[in-house]
């Protein structure tokens, strides 16, 4: 079976990604979740995996941001909105899409490490893919101002090298 992996501009490709997002995180589900009220950043790029039979089966958003770690500026990559069509899971699509996202970050020489935020039930999935828990504090912006981000667990990945302790300020909306 042939698959196509595209990496497209985040805003331009949102109409392609939106139906899959709605299927995985519909408004009825999201409003009941602890992070349902969070205002999220828009992806800069999107990894989209499509097959001729099924169309879009998997999505990963890629974010680039200059954050601070312990007050020092660092350019990082982020991933978010990782989702595979429910009836097409367990075929390696998310693994492939995350690999493509990490590869894209490596191509940007300024990126020091990658950050994602995940729910407890996905921790094992990311730990099996060499992401490590960031056990320090994370701050971000929300419409009401700068807040500590505690809704999901931060995980980091070495592009050059990632810290696991200290304080990260995302200097913008979370992803
Ligand atoms: C998590 C998710 C993206 C995985 O997509 P997928 O395309 O099925 O992933 P892959 O096929 O690449 O990997 C599946 C593998 O991970 C394992 N796996 C999947 N979800 C897991 C989880 N929550 N915890 C531990 N392992 C998990 C599978 O057992 C399988 O293992 P194997 O490769 O050893 O057989 C998908 O289940 C999903 O869309 N979930 C709902 C949205 C979500 O929670 N997204 C994550 C946001 S942080």
PDB file of C-alpha atoms and ligand atoms in Angstrom:
ATOM      1  CA  UNK A   1       0.000   0.000   0.000  1.00  0.00           C
ATOM      2  CA  UNK A   2       1.418   3.394  -0.935  1.00  0.00           C
ATOM      3  CA  UNK A   3       1.373   6.262   1.510  1.00  0.00           C
ATOM      4  CA  UNK A   4       2.177   9.899   0.993  1.00  0.00           C
ATOM      5  CA  UNK A   5       3.814  12.053   3.663  1.00  0.00           C
ATOM      6  CA  UNK A   6       3.519  15.793   3.122  1.00  0.00           C
ATOM      7  CA  UNK A   7       4.782  18.655   5.247  1.00  0.00           C
ATOM      8  CA  UNK A   8       2.684  21.703   4.516  1.00  0.00           C
ATOM      9  CA  UNK A   9       2.189  25.250   5.763  1.00  0.00           C
ATOM     10  CA  UNK A  10       0.135  25.077   8.969  1.00  0.00           C
ATOM     11  CA  UNK A  11      -2.581  27.627   8.174  1.00  0.00           C
ATOM     12  CA  UNK A  12      -2.949  26.674   4.507  1.00  0.00           C
ATOM     13  CA  UNK A  13      -3.343  22.971   5.332  1.00  0.00           C
ATOM     14  CA  UNK A  14      -5.756  23.401   8.255  1.00  0.00           C
ATOM     15  CA  UNK A  15      -8.816  22.726   6.034  1.00  0.00           C
ATOM     16  CA  UNK A  16      -7.285  19.311   5.179  1.00  0.00           C
ATOM     17  CA  UNK A  17      -6.490  18.494   8.818  1.00  0.00           C
ATOM     18  CA  UNK A  18      -9.658  19.848  10.424  1.00  0.00           C
ATOM     19  CA  UNK A  19     -12.035  16.918   9.713  1.00  0.00           C
ATOM     20  CA  UNK A  20      -9.592  14.456  11.328  1.00  0.00           C
ATOM     21  CA  UNK A  21      -9.187  16.782  14.338  1.00  0.00           C
ATOM     22  CA  UNK A  22     -12.953  17.054  14.671  1.00  0.00           C
ATOM     23  CA  UNK A  23     -13.294  13.256  14.528  1.00  0.00           C
ATOM     24  CA  UNK A  24     -10.644  12.729  17.229  1.00  0.00           C
ATOM     25  CA  UNK A  25     -11.320  15.791  19.413  1.00  0.00           C
ATOM     26  CA  UNK A  26     -14.896  16.807  18.721  1.00  0.00           C
ATOM     27  CA  UNK A  27     -16.277  19.745  20.741  1.00  0.00           C
ATOM     28  CA  UNK A  28     -18.499  17.481  22.905  1.00  0.00           C
ATOM     29  CA  UNK A  29     -15.446  15.499  24.027  1.00  0.00           C
ATOM     30  CA  UNK A  30     -13.059  18.435  24.417  1.00  0.00           C
ATOM     31  CA  UNK A  31     -15.357  20.556  26.581  1.00  0.00           C
ATOM     32  CA  UNK A  32     -15.301  17.798  29.250  1.00  0.00           C
ATOM     33  CA  UNK A  33     -11.494  17.518  29.293  1.00  0.00           C
ATOM     34  CA  UNK A  34      -9.306  19.377  31.815  1.00  0.00           C
ATOM     35  CA  UNK A  35      -7.608  21.213  28.945  1.00  0.00           C
ATOM     36  CA  UNK A  36     -10.853  21.942  27.076  1.00  0.00           C
ATOM     37  CA  UNK A  37     -10.671  25.699  27.768  1.00  0.00           C
ATOM     38  CA  UNK A  38      -6.977  26.143  26.841  1.00  0.00           C
ATOM     39  CA  UNK A  39      -6.195  28.505  23.958  1.00  0.00           C
ATOM     40  CA  UNK A  40      -3.664  26.753  21.714  1.00  0.00           C
ATOM     41  CA  UNK A  41      -1.118  28.075  19.201  1.00  0.00           C
ATOM     42  CA  UNK A  42      -1.634  27.330  15.519  1.00  0.00           C
ATOM     43  CA  UNK A  43       0.859  24.917  13.938  1.00  0.00           C
ATOM     44  CA  UNK A  44       3.559  26.460  11.731  1.00  0.00           C
ATOM     45  CA  UNK A  45       3.760  23.285   9.643  1.00  0.00           C
ATOM     46  CA  UNK A  46       1.741  20.072   9.513  1.00  0.00           C
ATOM     47  CA  UNK A  47       2.825  16.527   8.720  1.00  0.00           C
ATOM     48  CA  UNK A  48      -0.029  14.848   6.860  1.00  0.00           C
ATOM     49  CA  UNK A  49      -0.076  11.154   6.020  1.00  0.00           C
ATOM     50  CA  UNK A  50      -2.498  10.181   3.284  1.00  0.00           C
ATOM     51  CA  UNK A  51      -3.253   6.927   1.499  1.00  0.00           C
ATOM     52  CA  UNK A  52      -5.039   6.617  -1.855  1.00  0.00           C
ATOM     53  CA  UNK A  53      -7.760   4.480  -0.220  1.00  0.00           C
ATOM     54  CA  UNK A  54      -8.398   6.472   2.946  1.00  0.00           C
ATOM     55  CA  UNK A  55      -7.217  10.050   2.336  1.00  0.00           C
ATOM     56  CA  UNK A  56      -5.847  11.688   5.490  1.00  0.00           C
ATOM     57  CA  UNK A  57      -5.087   9.095   8.176  1.00  0.00           C
ATOM     58  CA  UNK A  58      -2.601  10.891  10.451  1.00  0.00           C
ATOM     59  CA  UNK A  59      -1.627  14.411  11.470  1.00  0.00           C
ATOM     60  CA  UNK A  60       1.176  16.006  13.481  1.00  0.00           C
ATOM     61  CA  UNK A  61       1.481  19.773  13.963  1.00  0.00           C
ATOM     62  CA  UNK A  62       4.971  21.302  14.060  1.00  0.00           C
ATOM     63  CA  UNK A  63       5.713  24.517  15.970  1.00  0.00           C
ATOM     64  CA  UNK A  64       8.834  26.656  16.075  1.00  0.00           C
ATOM     65  CA  UNK A  65       9.357  29.056  18.955  1.00  0.00           C
ATOM     66  CA  UNK A  66      12.047  30.979  20.814  1.00  0.00           C
ATOM     67  CA  UNK A  67      11.334  30.081  24.423  1.00  0.00           C
ATOM     68  CA  UNK A  68      13.315  30.696  27.592  1.00  0.00           C
ATOM     69  CA  UNK A  69      14.841  27.994  29.743  1.00  0.00           C
ATOM     70  CA  UNK A  70      15.946  29.319  33.159  1.00  0.00           C
ATOM     71  CA  UNK A  71      15.768  32.784  31.634  1.00  0.00           C
ATOM     72  CA  UNK A  72      18.039  31.990  28.663  1.00  0.00           C
ATOM     73  CA  UNK A  73      16.644  32.116  25.129  1.00  0.00           C
ATOM     74  CA  UNK A  74      16.486  28.811  23.236  1.00  0.00           C
ATOM     75  CA  UNK A  75      14.975  28.019  19.857  1.00  0.00           C
ATOM     76  CA  UNK A  76      12.873  24.862  20.071  1.00  0.00           C
ATOM     77  CA  UNK A  77      10.548  22.773  17.985  1.00  0.00           C
ATOM     78  CA  UNK A  78       7.190  21.584  19.226  1.00  0.00           C
ATOM     79  CA  UNK A  79       4.825  18.868  18.169  1.00  0.00           C
ATOM     80  CA  UNK A  80       1.135  18.781  18.906  1.00  0.00           C
ATOM     81  CA  UNK A  81      -2.208  17.612  17.598  1.00  0.00           C
ATOM     82  CA  UNK A  82      -0.816  14.102  17.069  1.00  0.00           C
ATOM     83  CA  UNK A  83      -3.727  11.977  15.869  1.00  0.00           C
ATOM     84  CA  UNK A  84      -4.481   8.960  13.723  1.00  0.00           C
ATOM     85  CA  UNK A  85      -7.898   8.024  12.381  1.00  0.00           C
ATOM     86  CA  UNK A  86      -9.400   5.697  14.962  1.00  0.00           C
ATOM     87  CA  UNK A  87      -9.908   2.770  12.596  1.00  0.00           C
ATOM     88  CA  UNK A  88      -6.376   3.070  11.166  1.00  0.00           C
ATOM     89  CA  UNK A  89      -4.339   3.022  14.401  1.00  0.00           C
ATOM     90  CA  UNK A  90      -1.534   0.579  15.198  1.00  0.00           C
ATOM     91  CA  UNK A  91      -0.086   0.699  11.663  1.00  0.00           C
ATOM     92  CA  UNK A  92       2.883   2.920  12.481  1.00  0.00           C
ATOM     93  CA  UNK A  93       1.396   6.122  11.041  1.00  0.00           C
ATOM     94  CA  UNK A  94       1.914   8.291  14.130  1.00  0.00           C
ATOM     95  CA  UNK A  95       5.449   6.940  14.556  1.00  0.00           C
ATOM     96  CA  UNK A  96       6.207   7.875  10.937  1.00  0.00           C
ATOM     97  CA  UNK A  97       4.638  11.332  11.251  1.00  0.00           C
ATOM     98  CA  UNK A  98       6.522  12.107  14.490  1.00  0.00           C
ATOM     99  CA  UNK A  99       9.774  10.951  12.848  1.00  0.00           C
ATOM    100  CA  UNK A 100       9.065  13.289   9.924  1.00  0.00           C
ATOM    101  CA  UNK A 101       8.405  16.155  12.353  1.00  0.00           C
ATOM    102  CA  UNK A 102      11.661  15.508  14.226  1.00  0.00           C
ATOM    103  CA  UNK A 103      13.540  15.274  10.918  1.00  0.00           C
ATOM    104  CA  UNK A 104      12.095  18.664   9.921  1.00  0.00           C
ATOM    105  CA  UNK A 105      13.245  20.165  13.216  1.00  0.00           C
ATOM    106  CA  UNK A 106      16.759  18.737  12.744  1.00  0.00           C
ATOM    107  CA  UNK A 107      16.911  20.498   9.365  1.00  0.00           C
ATOM    108  CA  UNK A 108      16.577  23.805  11.242  1.00  0.00           C
ATOM    109  CA  UNK A 109      20.044  24.337  12.700  1.00  0.00           C
ATOM    110  CA  UNK A 110      18.797  26.703  15.398  1.00  0.00           C
ATOM    111  CA  UNK A 111      16.571  24.113  17.096  1.00  0.00           C
ATOM    112  CA  UNK A 112      18.079  22.811  20.365  1.00  0.00           C
ATOM    113  CA  UNK A 113      15.337  20.417  21.470  1.00  0.00           C
ATOM    114  CA  UNK A 114      11.707  19.475  20.961  1.00  0.00           C
ATOM    115  CA  UNK A 115       8.785  19.763  23.382  1.00  0.00           C
ATOM    116  CA  UNK A 116       5.345  18.163  23.441  1.00  0.00           C
ATOM    117  CA  UNK A 117       2.564  17.979  26.004  1.00  0.00           C
ATOM    118  CA  UNK A 118       0.689  14.747  26.561  1.00  0.00           C
ATOM    119  CA  UNK A 119      -2.028  13.166  28.604  1.00  0.00           C
ATOM    120  CA  UNK A 120      -1.142  10.386  31.080  1.00  0.00           C
ATOM    121  CA  UNK A 121      -2.499   7.619  28.821  1.00  0.00           C
ATOM    122  CA  UNK A 122      -0.007   8.546  26.072  1.00  0.00           C
ATOM    123  CA  UNK A 123       3.124   8.728  28.248  1.00  0.00           C
ATOM    124  CA  UNK A 124       4.178   5.141  27.438  1.00  0.00           C
ATOM    125  CA  UNK A 125       3.749   5.834  23.704  1.00  0.00           C
ATOM    126  CA  UNK A 126       6.181   8.777  23.818  1.00  0.00           C
ATOM    127  CA  UNK A 127       8.624   7.211  26.287  1.00  0.00           C
ATOM    128  CA  UNK A 128       8.932   4.244  23.894  1.00  0.00           C
ATOM    129  CA  UNK A 129       9.931   6.803  21.247  1.00  0.00           C
ATOM    130  CA  UNK A 130      12.750   8.336  23.363  1.00  0.00           C
ATOM    131  CA  UNK A 131      10.880  11.372  24.658  1.00  0.00           C
ATOM    132  CA  UNK A 132      11.793  12.210  28.281  1.00  0.00           C
ATOM    133  CA  UNK A 133       9.737  13.864  30.999  1.00  0.00           C
ATOM    134  CA  UNK A 134      10.560  17.509  31.699  1.00  0.00           C
ATOM    135  CA  UNK A 135      10.065  17.668  35.447  1.00  0.00           C
ATOM    136  CA  UNK A 136      10.497  21.425  35.907  1.00  0.00           C
ATOM    137  CA  UNK A 137       7.871  24.156  35.583  1.00  0.00           C
ATOM    138  CA  UNK A 138       6.345  25.338  32.314  1.00  0.00           C
ATOM    139  CA  UNK A 139       4.779  28.752  31.789  1.00  0.00           C
ATOM    140  CA  UNK A 140       2.855  30.024  28.788  1.00  0.00           C
ATOM    141  CA  UNK A 141       0.518  32.771  27.686  1.00  0.00           C
ATOM    142  CA  UNK A 142      -3.262  32.590  27.810  1.00  0.00           C
ATOM    143  CA  UNK A 143      -5.809  35.340  27.158  1.00  0.00           C
ATOM    144  CA  UNK A 144      -5.751  36.208  30.897  1.00  0.00           C
ATOM    145  CA  UNK A 145      -1.931  36.548  30.942  1.00  0.00           C
ATOM    146  CA  UNK A 146       1.092  34.420  31.826  1.00  0.00           C
ATOM    147  CA  UNK A 147       0.111  31.201  33.580  1.00  0.00           C
ATOM    148  CA  UNK A 148       1.760  28.006  34.752  1.00  0.00           C
ATOM    149  CA  UNK A 149       0.851  25.216  32.306  1.00  0.00           C
ATOM    150  CA  UNK A 150      -0.206  22.180  34.317  1.00  0.00           C
ATOM    151  CA  UNK A 151      -2.894  20.589  32.120  1.00  0.00           C
ATOM    152  CA  UNK A 152      -0.625  18.056  30.464  1.00  0.00           C
ATOM    153  CA  UNK A 153       2.820  16.613  31.092  1.00  0.00           C
ATOM    154  CA  UNK A 154       5.752  18.172  29.197  1.00  0.00           C
ATOM    155  CA  UNK A 155       8.060  15.794  27.327  1.00  0.00           C
ATOM    156  CA  UNK A 156      11.317  16.738  25.626  1.00  0.00           C
ATOM    157  CA  UNK A 157      13.454  15.214  22.907  1.00  0.00           C
ATOM    158  CA  UNK A 158      17.121  15.850  22.114  1.00  0.00           C
ATOM    159  CA  UNK A 159      17.685  17.596  18.821  1.00  0.00           C
ATOM    160  CA  UNK A 160      21.001  18.881  20.153  1.00  0.00           C
ATOM    161  CA  UNK A 161      20.297  18.424  23.848  1.00  0.00           C
ATOM    162  CA  UNK A 162      17.179  18.865  25.973  1.00  0.00           C
ATOM    163  CA  UNK A 163      16.950  19.917  29.622  1.00  0.00           C
ATOM    164  CA  UNK A 164      14.723  17.920  31.956  1.00  0.00           C
ATOM    165  CA  UNK A 165      14.852  20.311  34.925  1.00  0.00           C
ATOM    166  CA  UNK A 166      14.419  24.030  35.434  1.00  0.00           C
ATOM    167  CA  UNK A 167      11.823  26.484  34.184  1.00  0.00           C
ATOM    168  CA  UNK A 168      10.573  26.783  30.622  1.00  0.00           C
ATOM    169  CA  UNK A 169       8.598  29.800  29.455  1.00  0.00           C
ATOM    170  CA  UNK A 170       6.967  29.063  26.094  1.00  0.00           C
ATOM    171  CA  UNK A 171       6.791  32.858  25.478  1.00  0.00           C
ATOM    172  CA  UNK A 172       3.418  32.425  23.775  1.00  0.00           C
ATOM    173  CA  UNK A 173       0.446  30.106  23.549  1.00  0.00           C
ATOM    174  CA  UNK A 174       1.028  26.396  24.249  1.00  0.00           C
ATOM    175  CA  UNK A 175       0.731  23.642  21.650  1.00  0.00           C
TER     176      UNK A 175
HETATM  177  C1  LIG B   1      -1.650   7.995  20.052  1.00  0.00           C
HETATM  178  C2  LIG B   1      -1.965   7.814  18.578  1.00  0.00           C
HETATM  179  C3  LIG B   1      -1.639   9.100  17.846  1.00  0.00           C
HETATM  180  C4  LIG B   1      -1.106   6.665  18.031  1.00  0.00           C
HETATM  181  O1  LIG B   1      -1.329   6.581  16.625  1.00  0.00           O
HETATM  182  P1  LIG B   1      -0.976   5.264  15.786  1.00  0.00           P
HETATM  183  O2  LIG B   1      -0.927   5.684  14.367  1.00  0.00           O
HETATM  184  O3  LIG B   1      -1.851   4.154  16.179  1.00  0.00           O
HETATM  185  O4  LIG B   1       0.505   4.973  16.327  1.00  0.00           O
HETATM  186  P2  LIG B   1       1.545   3.933  15.744  1.00  0.00           P
HETATM  187  O5  LIG B   1       0.814   2.936  14.906  1.00  0.00           O
HETATM  188  O6  LIG B   1       2.700   4.656  15.170  1.00  0.00           O
HETATM  189  O7  LIG B   1       2.063   3.286  17.052  1.00  0.00           O
HETATM  190  C5  LIG B   1       1.252   2.388  17.681  1.00  0.00           C
HETATM  191  C6  LIG B   1       2.130   1.703  18.670  1.00  0.00           C
HETATM  192  O8  LIG B   1       2.102   2.467  19.850  1.00  0.00           O
HETATM  193  C7  LIG B   1       1.379   1.760  20.826  1.00  0.00           C
HETATM  194  N1  LIG B   1       0.490   2.719  21.439  1.00  0.00           N
HETATM  195  C8  LIG B   1      -0.493   3.446  20.871  1.00  0.00           C
HETATM  196  N2  LIG B   1      -1.057   4.239  21.815  1.00  0.00           N
HETATM  197  C9  LIG B   1      -0.380   4.011  22.937  1.00  0.00           C
HETATM  198  C10 LIG B   1      -0.478   4.529  24.242  1.00  0.00           C
HETATM  199  N3  LIG B   1      -1.394   5.427  24.545  1.00  0.00           N
HETATM  200  N4  LIG B   1       0.402   4.108  25.160  1.00  0.00           N
HETATM  201  C11 LIG B   1       1.335   3.176  24.856  1.00  0.00           C
HETATM  202  N5  LIG B   1       1.470   2.644  23.644  1.00  0.00           N
HETATM  203  C12 LIG B   1       0.610   3.069  22.702  1.00  0.00           C
HETATM  204  C13 LIG B   1       0.669   0.651  20.120  1.00  0.00           C
HETATM  205  O9  LIG B   1       0.486  -0.444  20.958  1.00  0.00           O
HETATM  206  C14 LIG B   1       1.649   0.350  19.012  1.00  0.00           C
HETATM  207  O10 LIG B   1       2.758  -0.352  19.517  1.00  0.00           O
HETATM  208  P3  LIG B   1       3.675  -1.258  18.571  1.00  0.00           P
HETATM  209  O11 LIG B   1       4.284  -0.321  17.563  1.00  0.00           O
HETATM  210  O12 LIG B   1       4.695  -1.800  19.523  1.00  0.00           O
HETATM  211  O13 LIG B   1       2.756  -2.243  17.987  1.00  0.00           O
HETATM  212  C15 LIG B   1      -3.447   7.421  18.350  1.00  0.00           C
HETATM  213  O14 LIG B   1      -3.790   6.379  19.242  1.00  0.00           O
HETATM  214  C16 LIG B   1      -4.435   8.568  18.516  1.00  0.00           C
HETATM  215  O15 LIG B   1      -4.750   9.284  17.573  1.00  0.00           O
HETATM  216  N6  LIG B   1      -4.972   8.759  19.737  1.00  0.00           N
HETATM  217  C17 LIG B   1      -5.975   9.790  19.994  1.00  0.00           C
HETATM  218  C18 LIG B   1      -5.370  11.165  19.992  1.00  0.00           C
HETATM  219  C19 LIG B   1      -4.242  11.294  20.980  1.00  0.00           C
HETATM  220  O16 LIG B   1      -4.342  10.910  22.148  1.00  0.00           O
HETATM  221  N7  LIG B   1      -3.125  11.876  20.499  1.00  0.00           N
HETATM  222  C20 LIG B   1      -1.944  12.118  21.268  1.00  0.00           C
HETATM  223  C21 LIG B   1      -1.913  13.541  21.654  1.00  0.00           C
HETATM  224  S1  LIG B   1      -0.472  13.872  22.652  1.00  0.00           S
END
